[in-house]
Amino acid sequence: MTISTAPHKPQKTGWLFPFLRYLGRNKSLGIGLVILLILVAFTLFGQFFVDPKDAYPLSVPSKRPPSWEYPFGTDFYGRDLMAAMVVGMWQTAFIGVVAGGIGTFIGVVLGFVSAYFGGWVDASIRTVCQILTPIPVMLIQVVVAGSLDKRSVTIFTMALIVVMLAWMGPTLVIRSQVLTMKERQFVSVAKLSGVSDMGIIFKEILPNLLPFVAAAFVGQIFLAVFAAFYLAVLGLGPLREPLLGNIIWLAQSQGAFFNGWWWWPIIPSLGMILILGSLALINMGLDELSNPRIRRSE
Amino acid sequence: MANFNFKIVAAAIVGVAISFTPSAAFAQTTAAVEITPDTPLEDVGRENTLVLGWSVSSPVGVTNPWAVPGYSSSEGNSLMWEGLMFYGIFTDQDIPWLAESIEYTSDDYTSLRIKLNPMAKWSDGVQVTSKDVVFTMEGQMNNDLLRFNKTFNTFVDSVIAVDDLTVDVNFKVPAPRFKFDVLTLKFDTGMPIVPAHGFDGIDNVNEYAGGVDLPHTGPYDLVAWNQNQKIYNLRESWWAIEAGLSEVPDVKRVVIANLGGTIGQNMDTVAQRLVNNEMDSALDMRQDLIASILEKNPNITTHSGSEAPYGYLDWWPNALWMNTEEGQFADVRVRRAVSLAINREQLNDILFDGAEIATIVPFPLFPGLQKFMDTDGVQALIAKYEPGKYDLDEVASLMSEAGYTKNGDDLWEMDGETVDSTINGFEGIHSDSVPILVEMLRRAGFDASTNFGTDAFQNMADGAPGLYMFGHGASLKDPFATLDFFNSRNAGTAGEPVGAYQFARYSNPEYDEILNAMSVIPSDDPAFEGLATQALEIYWRDQINVPVIQWVHRIAYNQTYWTNWPTAENVGVGVNGAFWHKTSPLVVTNLKAAQ
Amino acid sequence: MISLILRRLGFLMLIIWSASTIIFFIPRLSSVNPVRERFAELSRLTGYAPDDLEKIVQSFNKQFGLDLPLWQQYIDYLGNVITLDFGYSLNRYPTTVVELIAQSLPWTIGLILFATILSFIIGNLLGAVAAWPRAPRWLRNTALPFVLLMGVPPVLVGVLLLFFVGFQLKFLPLGGAYSIGLLPEMSWSFALDLLRHQILPALSLVLGSIGGWVLTMRGMGITIQGEDYVNFAEHKGLSGHRIFFDYYLRNAMLPQVTAFGLALGTVVTSAIIVEGLFALPGVGTVLINAIRANDFPVIYGIVLFITISIAVIMTLLEFLYPLLDPRINNE
Amino acid sequence: MANLLELQNVSKVYSKGLIKPEQTTALQPFSLNMGEDDPTILTIAGESGSGKTTLAMLLLGFIKPTTGQIIYRGRDISTLRGAEKLEFRREVQAVFQDPFAVFNPFYTVDHLLTVPIKRFKLAKSKTEAQDKIDEALTAVGLRPEDVIGRFPHQLSGGQRQRINVARALLLKPRLLIADEPVSMVDASLRASILETLRNLQRDHGVSIIYITHDLTTAYHIANSIVVLYKGAVMEAGDVETVITSPSHPYTQLLIDSIPWPDLEQRWGKDKIFTRENDGAENGCPFYGRCAKASDSCKTLSPMFRIEKYQAASCYLYKDRPVVDLDKLSETLPV
């Protein structure tokens, strides 16, 4: 969502200035977006400055601390961590966004269908969710990832494995929100205004659920990155790829801290904290944006 | 509002209470399975206690060596069980133990006589007699779950108790290695003697956990075992003291601290705990970790002191195995190309700080085997086959010859299929080497990736496409045992799983003939060296698998509380210092208190 | 009320049956054999392997009916589920599944309960405060670091804690459930030792998960603020903390309690890996090993135990809803 | 005379629970006709729980009647589909009680006006749409620049409700259901909103069903009135007649409770009467509170015609002619 859909007054003077002004007031959104932009810029423009091949083992001398030549140092396997961060950040973001996006999408669709149409549709979706929820997802992910041909374990299949059982959370949350939302009077008014069922779902109810959808999305990205991380921990991921989780895990397996190679685990950990931290801040900011009452008091 | 709060609290309490109910039920069972001393253990002090770190994987309470597959000898249980003889690898000497002597009684190695040590006693005071030896051997013959079942059925015709202290073993075929392979304890192999009277009234010996009740001959008694640790106390009445085989050991208590997880996980924590003197020794480490340990705690040493490779050779040199009968690696040119793609010098640099650990043979270079490697015959073969060669151009010409072309990703391809070179291996022990091998293979155009997954071993057993990083646990003195893995006896049936060390599925009558000839003669027989050289030539010619690295045990010996660890400078009785090997009683009982 | 409870129990049975069925079939996707895997474990620890592994594997397949048709195994299995008898662990034979679970379960339950409740309380309070316009600014900002921390998977928090607190500062133990050489006893010194060993693992779980509660609670709080009844209460001039607890926290709690049930699964997963990091002899270590080895009976036992526990807790939470929100009526 | 709206024996029963349903009657069988040619304002009066909001929901087609049919211009509204349904939507509109809840908090208030214009294609261009909106806002006494682009919370309750009325104005419906349109609005604004409603009826020919619990506003605006109590019609007739001389004890109680601006008149002079409501489940719903009840009230009384334009459901008038249920409209003047 951008500010242009919700200006205080119809603006004909362009959207940029009010947007920036708004970011000044909504600090978490502002800071979150700035961090995210820096990270995106890092991984996008980084591609021009590093050789992506250096993100793989045996490319550079191993175990070098940060220096002018290797700003983030190099690891045991002879990866340039700068290159590894550029490539790995991209891949981590990819898994997060793909898995988070698909999971949230399925969750929102099922949540809406379930709550809006009710009846047996609702009952069956809810029952499936309730049955699946208590089963430790990891078991299923591990078995599925384990039975795949290792060459087909790519960043993308990784995302799909992660998303497999990640949709129940958003489904239940969205469902309960729609249930309360659809009893609100503006839905009746929209019906009177001739708005179709789909219109009511997408134009009347959905925008009000954006904070929840965004929270679900952030939650899903968190779960995706986390799941990708522990699949890596169990040796089921595409281990060769410089996914942030993989780098951290390999560092841990080689006792990087103990051996004094602090830069090896610390830098990808910081990357991870920044990615998810910025998403969390954006999420907080979105709450403020979509809740007019907060906006008024700002 | 007050009412509301009250209800919430009440409901929460009920909820928590109910979720605890099943665990309470389980907690009662817990007391039953854990081994807890009846009376509190007397305090022997840290200075008399040996603390060893290990990821204990065998189930609590299983001390019976015949409990298959729960029993493991590596988690302190080897302190309870002894064999007829030990072998000191560094002195190349037999150390008679429960047996005073074991002699072949025929020139063609078809019979053998065991004389027991008359002083040997079980922990319950009962004497060790030929009845126990016969019981142990017949058990191996008749119980197909036991480890030496196949060996016994291949070689042993009968086991006869001549008198209380003498046992004769008669073989069906010449068995020159039986004494060493089966009857002698060394590294993690050899058969411990179990008490015949300990199994009285046990219907299913494989199902019997043993616990603290099973009489044993070793110097330590299990006194406590839970998920956190195992505790063994010295039994002062240990027969070997009276028999003059050992002094009264300084180590009064051994604690095996459970490091949790799977083996090789969180080794930096283990390292830190060693540095903190919490533990005296722990399982073996990767190169850099042990170097850092030595740097941080000067009291800690290793087999090679403070020099690389910080340890000694283990008997488990690793190779990239493959299914030589089916799939892409059935073509010898492809196997050879894999070997040519590996830069062993670079492996030495990255993994071993330059120490020469990368290898070209599937057996460990212990003195006897090094001697074999130094013979002119083998040196000529090395010159001829260049098994350690790294040459990407030759990879290219071999692969082209085999019908492969490079595809858009710069990978070899035939009929749209790349060469599936997924390396199946094990996290922890392989996480330093496999990623590097994968990269070397990729650079040579093989579609390599890492599989540390749950199915890695299954893939190996099934002969699935890809490479298998696995060792060879066999040869110690001569190359026979390792080379025998490639005898077509071990090739298995196509499509059926095979056991460990049989992954090559290699089958070649010419090779079998050589190995069969070797099996009936001892290694000091004049004909042996020639046969072994012939077999090794076929091994290299056919590139049955691709040897990569020798296995080094880099074990930290903390001298803060304990000295006299077996090292290169202080070989002692000559056994290796791994406390998880079957020779551990000799290591532990020889330690001297530092304070 | 009785019929309601019966209906809920019926649904619980449905969940258990479905879960058992899924759990039965999922591991069958994998071809890994538990007995062979045990020998793989032994051989990579020590290099040793039995003479004829395949014979042993076949023998166990026969003993445990793994060579029977799948449907027959399924029926036997359902029978076992009903009687809660899972027989022997194949990988750790001759130990039984119940023994394996019994040894490890107390450690895991202790850790999870301690960590979850702690993070739920701290997280929701901080989240509610962060969304509450009347709270002082510094108090609202306390939540921020935790929100940033939620980016870090618990196992990573654990690694960092180990390094900074364990390795560097050396005032907390690096692993194990209690000190080496001690034996459990009913004494204050042992309890203290136990607690010291639980602090780092629990913190690893708590620090990372507080952020999640903070975020959703804050989102919820802000939305609720827009609602008329809160406006109304403010206009009525109700005191701050009265509004905070009566209108605000109480209304925002409902979805959070739902999420609490959902989060349990994630927490169990995190705990499983954190246990490994801190060498806690919990059910997680046993489960991971069982999954690795495809030790069906142990997987079934543990996963069903976890599933049933979570399902029971969720069912209990449903009984809690009407207390949290009188509009919802279980009738 | 063609009927704009025709209710035939419409009733609504809610039931809860699957296994042992518990039934609540929200509306007893109810019939009503409204002529197409004579726009009128009909008040449905009653306290909360009287079924008046259920009636509104039924009329708008949001819920389906348990029995009976709602015929709008000759078609049962539950059978309407597609274009016909859209037509019905445009022609039957509502103004709701809560002037805040009807706004989607996500959008500016314009949303309320622009959406129906778009959906019902009321304007050919953006400018035309804007003009129509401005016109409607002006008609309800708002300055478009004060409200357009604002969020609902930025406006006062009165402004918001006038936008609602403006919405009704904009759509020019044939039938407007006004559900307590002024009960949450400042007293000073009530008159002008009611006036606007009346203008709609008078100038634009919109029939209005005015639902309220407030008899004074009904008196000001409506032509006729139906008094509901617990889902049943208590009294119906000309608004003047019913309010000045109520005949049903319940209506009397209601009228008596109105705080007239007359200092002399004692307000609520009669004590509120209660009695065990036993045996009256199918009887007069007012039985429990009625001072004049007799045993015969344990069955529901039919409507008795008291005047030409007044009928009451009470045995006190059992000597008067009975009005058939479906002839109720005949007692209502237009």
mmCIF file of N, CA, C and O in Angstrom, chain A residues 32-80:
data_model
loop_
_atom_site.group_PDB
_atom_site.id
_atom_site.type_symbol
_atom_site.label_atom_id
_atom_site.label_comp_id
_atom_site.label_asym_id
_atom_site.label_seq_id
_atom_site.Cartn_x
_atom_site.Cartn_y
_atom_site.Cartn_z
ATOM 1 N N GLY A 32 12.374 1.649 8.895
ATOM 2 C CA GLY A 32 12.289 0.319 8.302
ATOM 3 C C GLY A 32 12.534 0.369 6.810
ATOM 4 O O GLY A 32 13.320 -0.412 6.266
ATOM 5 N N LEU A 33 11.865 1.307 6.132
ATOM 6 C CA LEU A 33 12.039 1.410 4.684
ATOM 7 C C LEU A 33 13.470 1.775 4.328
ATOM 8 O O LEU A 33 14.030 1.245 3.368
ATOM 9 N N VAL A 34 14.058 2.699 5.117
ATOM 10 C CA VAL A 34 15.431 3.108 4.826
ATOM 11 C C VAL A 34 16.363 1.899 4.936
ATOM 12 O O VAL A 34 17.160 1.630 4.028
ATOM 13 N N ILE A 35 16.231 1.128 6.026
ATOM 14 C CA ILE A 35 17.109 -0.047 6.176
ATOM 15 C C ILE A 35 16.889 -1.015 5.022
ATOM 16 O O ILE A 35 17.831 -1.494 4.396
ATOM 17 N N LEU A 36 15.622 -1.245 4.709
ATOM 18 C CA LEU A 36 15.324 -2.212 3.651
ATOM 19 C C LEU A 36 15.892 -1.737 2.320
ATOM 20 O O LEU A 36 16.474 -2.513 1.560
ATOM 21 N N LEU A 37 15.739 -0.417 2.059
ATOM 22 C CA LEU A 37 16.276 0.130 0.806
ATOM 23 C C LEU A 37 17.787 -0.046 0.749
ATOM 24 O O LEU A 37 18.336 -0.415 -0.291
ATOM 25 N N ILE A 38 18.444 0.215 1.885
ATOM 26 C CA ILE A 38 19.905 0.051 1.904
ATOM 27 C C ILE A 38 20.261 -1.393 1.597
ATOM 28 O O ILE A 38 21.153 -1.682 0.798
ATOM 29 N N LEU A 39 19.528 -2.331 2.223
ATOM 30 C CA LEU A 39 19.824 -3.744 1.983
ATOM 31 C C LEU A 39 19.583 -4.111 0.519
ATOM 32 O O LEU A 39 20.394 -4.802 -0.104
ATOM 33 N N VAL A 40 18.462 -3.620 -0.014
ATOM 34 C CA VAL A 40 18.165 -3.918 -1.423
ATOM 35 C C VAL A 40 19.248 -3.328 -2.301
ATOM 36 O O VAL A 40 19.767 -3.991 -3.215
ATOM 37 N N ALA A 41 19.626 -2.085 -2.000
ATOM 38 C CA ALA A 41 20.681 -1.442 -2.782
ATOM 39 C C ALA A 41 21.968 -2.233 -2.662
ATOM 40 O O ALA A 41 22.670 -2.469 -3.655
ATOM 41 N N PHE A 42 22.256 -2.699 -1.450
ATOM 42 C CA PHE A 42 23.479 -3.459 -1.225
ATOM 43 C C PHE A 42 23.522 -4.698 -2.117
ATOM 44 O O PHE A 42 24.490 -4.947 -2.837
ATOM 45 N N THR A 43 22.418 -5.437 -2.087
ATOM 46 C CA THR A 43 22.457 -6.681 -2.843
ATOM 47 C C THR A 43 22.314 -6.436 -4.346
ATOM 48 O O THR A 43 22.871 -7.167 -5.158
ATOM 49 N N LEU A 44 21.563 -5.341 -4.718
ATOM 50 C CA LEU A 44 21.423 -5.043 -6.153
ATOM 51 C C LEU A 44 22.718 -4.499 -6.743
ATOM 52 O O LEU A 44 23.254 -5.045 -7.703
ATOM 53 N N PHE A 45 23.215 -3.403 -6.135
ATOM 54 C CA PHE A 45 24.414 -2.772 -6.704
ATOM 55 C C PHE A 45 25.659 -3.583 -6.395
ATOM 56 O O PHE A 45 26.635 -3.535 -7.125
ATOM 57 N N GLY A 46 25.568 -4.352 -5.299
ATOM 58 C CA GLY A 46 26.689 -5.212 -4.958
ATOM 59 C C GLY A 46 27.041 -6.140 -6.106
ATOM 60 O O GLY A 46 28.208 -6.444 -6.348
ATOM 61 N N GLN A 47 26.006 -6.578 -6.830
ATOM 62 C CA GLN A 47 26.254 -7.493 -7.936
ATOM 63 C C GLN A 47 27.254 -6.924 -8.944
ATOM 64 O O GLN A 47 27.943 -7.681 -9.628
ATOM 65 N N PHE A 48 27.327 -5.572 -9.038
ATOM 66 C CA PHE A 48 28.252 -4.974 -10.005
ATOM 67 C C PHE A 48 29.673 -4.901 -9.467
ATOM 68 O O PHE A 48 30.617 -4.801 -10.231
ATOM 69 N N PHE A 49 29.793 -4.937 -8.146
ATOM 70 C CA PHE A 49 31.121 -4.729 -7.569
ATOM 71 C C PHE A 49 31.826 -6.025 -7.192
ATOM 72 O O PHE A 49 33.030 -6.043 -7.024
ATOM 73 N N VAL A 50 31.032 -7.088 -7.016
ATOM 74 C CA VAL A 50 31.699 -8.337 -6.647
ATOM 75 C C VAL A 50 31.458 -9.357 -7.742
ATOM 76 O O VAL A 50 30.522 -9.237 -8.537
ATOM 77 N N ASP A 51 32.322 -10.334 -7.765
ATOM 78 C CA ASP A 51 32.118 -11.442 -8.680
ATOM 79 C C ASP A 51 31.290 -12.482 -7.936
ATOM 80 O O ASP A 51 31.746 -13.034 -6.936
ATOM 81 N N PRO A 52 30.058 -12.748 -8.396
ATOM 82 C CA PRO A 52 29.216 -13.700 -7.667
ATOM 83 C C PRO A 52 29.908 -15.052 -7.486
ATOM 84 O O PRO A 52 29.580 -15.798 -6.567
ATOM 85 N N LYS A 53 30.856 -15.357 -8.333
ATOM 86 C CA LYS A 53 31.567 -16.631 -8.178
ATOM 87 C C LYS A 53 32.359 -16.672 -6.871
ATOM 88 O O LYS A 53 32.611 -17.754 -6.331
ATOM 89 N N ASP A 54 32.770 -15.485 -6.388
ATOM 90 C CA ASP A 54 33.542 -15.446 -5.145
ATOM 91 C C ASP A 54 32.707 -15.817 -3.932
ATOM 92 O O ASP A 54 33.215 -15.943 -2.822
ATOM 93 N N ALA A 55 31.402 -15.956 -4.156
ATOM 94 C CA ALA A 55 30.540 -16.336 -3.038
ATOM 95 C C ALA A 55 30.619 -17.837 -2.785
ATOM 96 O O ALA A 55 30.004 -18.333 -1.852
ATOM 97 N N TYR A 56 31.339 -18.545 -3.613
ATOM 98 C CA TYR A 56 31.435 -20.000 -3.479
ATOM 99 C C TYR A 56 32.839 -20.384 -3.023
ATOM 100 O O TYR A 56 33.789 -19.604 -3.198
ATOM 101 N N PRO A 57 32.982 -21.577 -2.446
ATOM 102 C CA PRO A 57 34.273 -21.961 -1.867
ATOM 103 C C PRO A 57 35.419 -21.946 -2.869
ATOM 104 O O PRO A 57 35.211 -21.982 -4.087
ATOM 105 N N LEU A 58 36.626 -21.907 -2.338
ATOM 106 C CA LEU A 58 37.872 -22.011 -3.091
ATOM 107 C C LEU A 58 38.120 -20.837 -4.027
ATOM 108 O O LEU A 58 38.894 -20.956 -4.966
ATOM 109 N N SER A 59 37.445 -19.708 -3.785
ATOM 110 C CA SER A 59 37.622 -18.591 -4.702
ATOM 111 C C SER A 59 38.725 -17.659 -4.248
ATOM 112 O O SER A 59 39.391 -17.027 -5.064
ATOM 113 N N VAL A 60 38.901 -17.528 -2.962
ATOM 114 C CA VAL A 60 39.862 -16.560 -2.420
ATOM 115 C C VAL A 60 40.618 -17.251 -1.291
ATOM 116 O O VAL A 60 40.219 -18.319 -0.836
ATOM 117 N N PRO A 61 41.728 -16.656 -0.831
ATOM 118 C CA PRO A 61 42.443 -17.247 0.305
ATOM 119 C C PRO A 61 41.502 -17.361 1.504
ATOM 120 O O PRO A 61 40.638 -16.505 1.691
ATOM 121 N N SER A 62 41.649 -18.437 2.293
ATOM 122 C CA SER A 62 40.660 -18.644 3.348
ATOM 123 C C SER A 62 41.062 -17.981 4.665
ATOM 124 O O SER A 62 42.219 -17.628 4.878
ATOM 125 N N LYS A 63 40.050 -17.797 5.528
ATOM 126 C CA LYS A 63 40.210 -17.355 6.921
ATOM 127 C C LYS A 63 40.881 -15.987 7.072
ATOM 128 O O LYS A 63 41.644 -15.780 8.003
ATOM 129 N N ARG A 64 40.638 -15.059 6.141
ATOM 130 C CA ARG A 64 41.225 -13.718 6.270
ATOM 131 C C ARG A 64 40.258 -12.792 7.004
ATOM 132 O O ARG A 64 39.079 -12.732 6.649
ATOM 133 N N PRO A 65 40.755 -12.053 7.994
ATOM 134 C CA PRO A 65 39.884 -11.074 8.666
ATOM 135 C C PRO A 65 39.557 -9.924 7.711
ATOM 136 O O PRO A 65 40.204 -9.780 6.672
ATOM 137 N N PRO A 66 38.558 -9.104 8.065
ATOM 138 C CA PRO A 66 38.187 -7.988 7.191
ATOM 139 C C PRO A 66 39.391 -7.095 6.872
ATOM 140 O O PRO A 66 40.228 -6.829 7.735
ATOM 141 N N SER A 67 39.471 -6.678 5.640
ATOM 142 C CA SER A 67 40.570 -5.819 5.201
ATOM 143 C C SER A 67 40.048 -4.992 4.037
ATOM 144 O O SER A 67 38.891 -5.141 3.632
ATOM 145 N N TRP A 68 40.915 -4.123 3.471
ATOM 146 C CA TRP A 68 40.470 -3.344 2.324
ATOM 147 C C TRP A 68 40.114 -4.245 1.159
ATOM 148 O O TRP A 68 39.167 -4.020 0.439
ATOM 149 N N GLU A 69 40.904 -5.299 1.024
ATOM 150 C CA GLU A 69 40.665 -6.182 -0.104
ATOM 151 C C GLU A 69 39.382 -6.987 0.080
ATOM 152 O O GLU A 69 38.594 -7.168 -0.850
ATOM 153 N N TYR A 70 39.197 -7.502 1.313
ATOM 154 C CA TYR A 70 37.992 -8.278 1.615
ATOM 155 C C TYR A 70 37.291 -7.613 2.785
ATOM 156 O O TYR A 70 37.554 -7.951 3.944
ATOM 157 N N PRO A 71 36.392 -6.662 2.484
ATOM 158 C CA PRO A 71 35.816 -5.834 3.564
ATOM 159 C C PRO A 71 35.124 -6.666 4.646
ATOM 160 O O PRO A 71 35.095 -6.268 5.804
ATOM 161 N N PHE A 72 34.537 -7.801 4.269
ATOM 162 C CA PHE A 72 33.868 -8.635 5.275
ATOM 163 C C PHE A 72 34.712 -9.858 5.626
ATOM 164 O O PHE A 72 34.245 -10.766 6.293
ATOM 165 N N GLY A 73 35.931 -9.924 5.147
ATOM 166 C CA GLY A 73 36.779 -11.073 5.428
ATOM 167 C C GLY A 73 36.465 -12.252 4.511
ATOM 168 O O GLY A 73 35.609 -12.158 3.619
ATOM 169 N N THR A 74 37.148 -13.352 4.749
ATOM 170 C CA THR A 74 36.867 -14.562 3.972
ATOM 171 C C THR A 74 36.671 -15.705 4.956
ATOM 172 O O THR A 74 37.089 -15.621 6.106
ATOM 173 N N ASP A 75 36.026 -16.787 4.500
ATOM 174 C CA ASP A 75 35.728 -17.863 5.445
ATOM 175 C C ASP A 75 36.668 -19.042 5.261
ATOM 176 O O ASP A 75 37.597 -19.003 4.439
ATOM 177 N N PHE A 76 36.425 -20.060 6.049
ATOM 178 C CA PHE A 76 37.250 -21.257 6.060
ATOM 179 C C PHE A 76 37.334 -21.892 4.668
ATOM 180 O O PHE A 76 38.351 -22.434 4.268
ATOM 181 N N TYR A 77 36.204 -21.844 3.952
ATOM 182 C CA TYR A 77 36.135 -22.534 2.671
ATOM 183 C C TYR A 77 36.681 -21.698 1.515
ATOM 184 O O TYR A 77 36.664 -22.131 0.382
ATOM 185 N N GLY A 78 37.110 -20.470 1.847
ATOM 186 C CA GLY A 78 37.609 -19.619 0.787
ATOM 187 C C GLY A 78 36.510 -18.923 0.013
ATOM 188 O O GLY A 78 36.565 -18.833 -1.207
ATOM 189 N N ARG A 79 35.485 -18.460 0.715
ATOM 190 C CA ARG A 79 34.511 -17.575 0.082
ATOM 191 C C ARG A 79 34.865 -16.156 0.469
ATOM 192 O O ARG A 79 35.280 -15.903 1.601
ATOM 193 N N ASP A 80 34.639 -15.211 -0.447
ATOM 194 C CA ASP A 80 34.704 -13.801 -0.093
ATOM 195 C C ASP A 80 33.362 -13.472 0.555
ATOM 196 O O ASP A 80 32.323 -13.524 -0.102
#
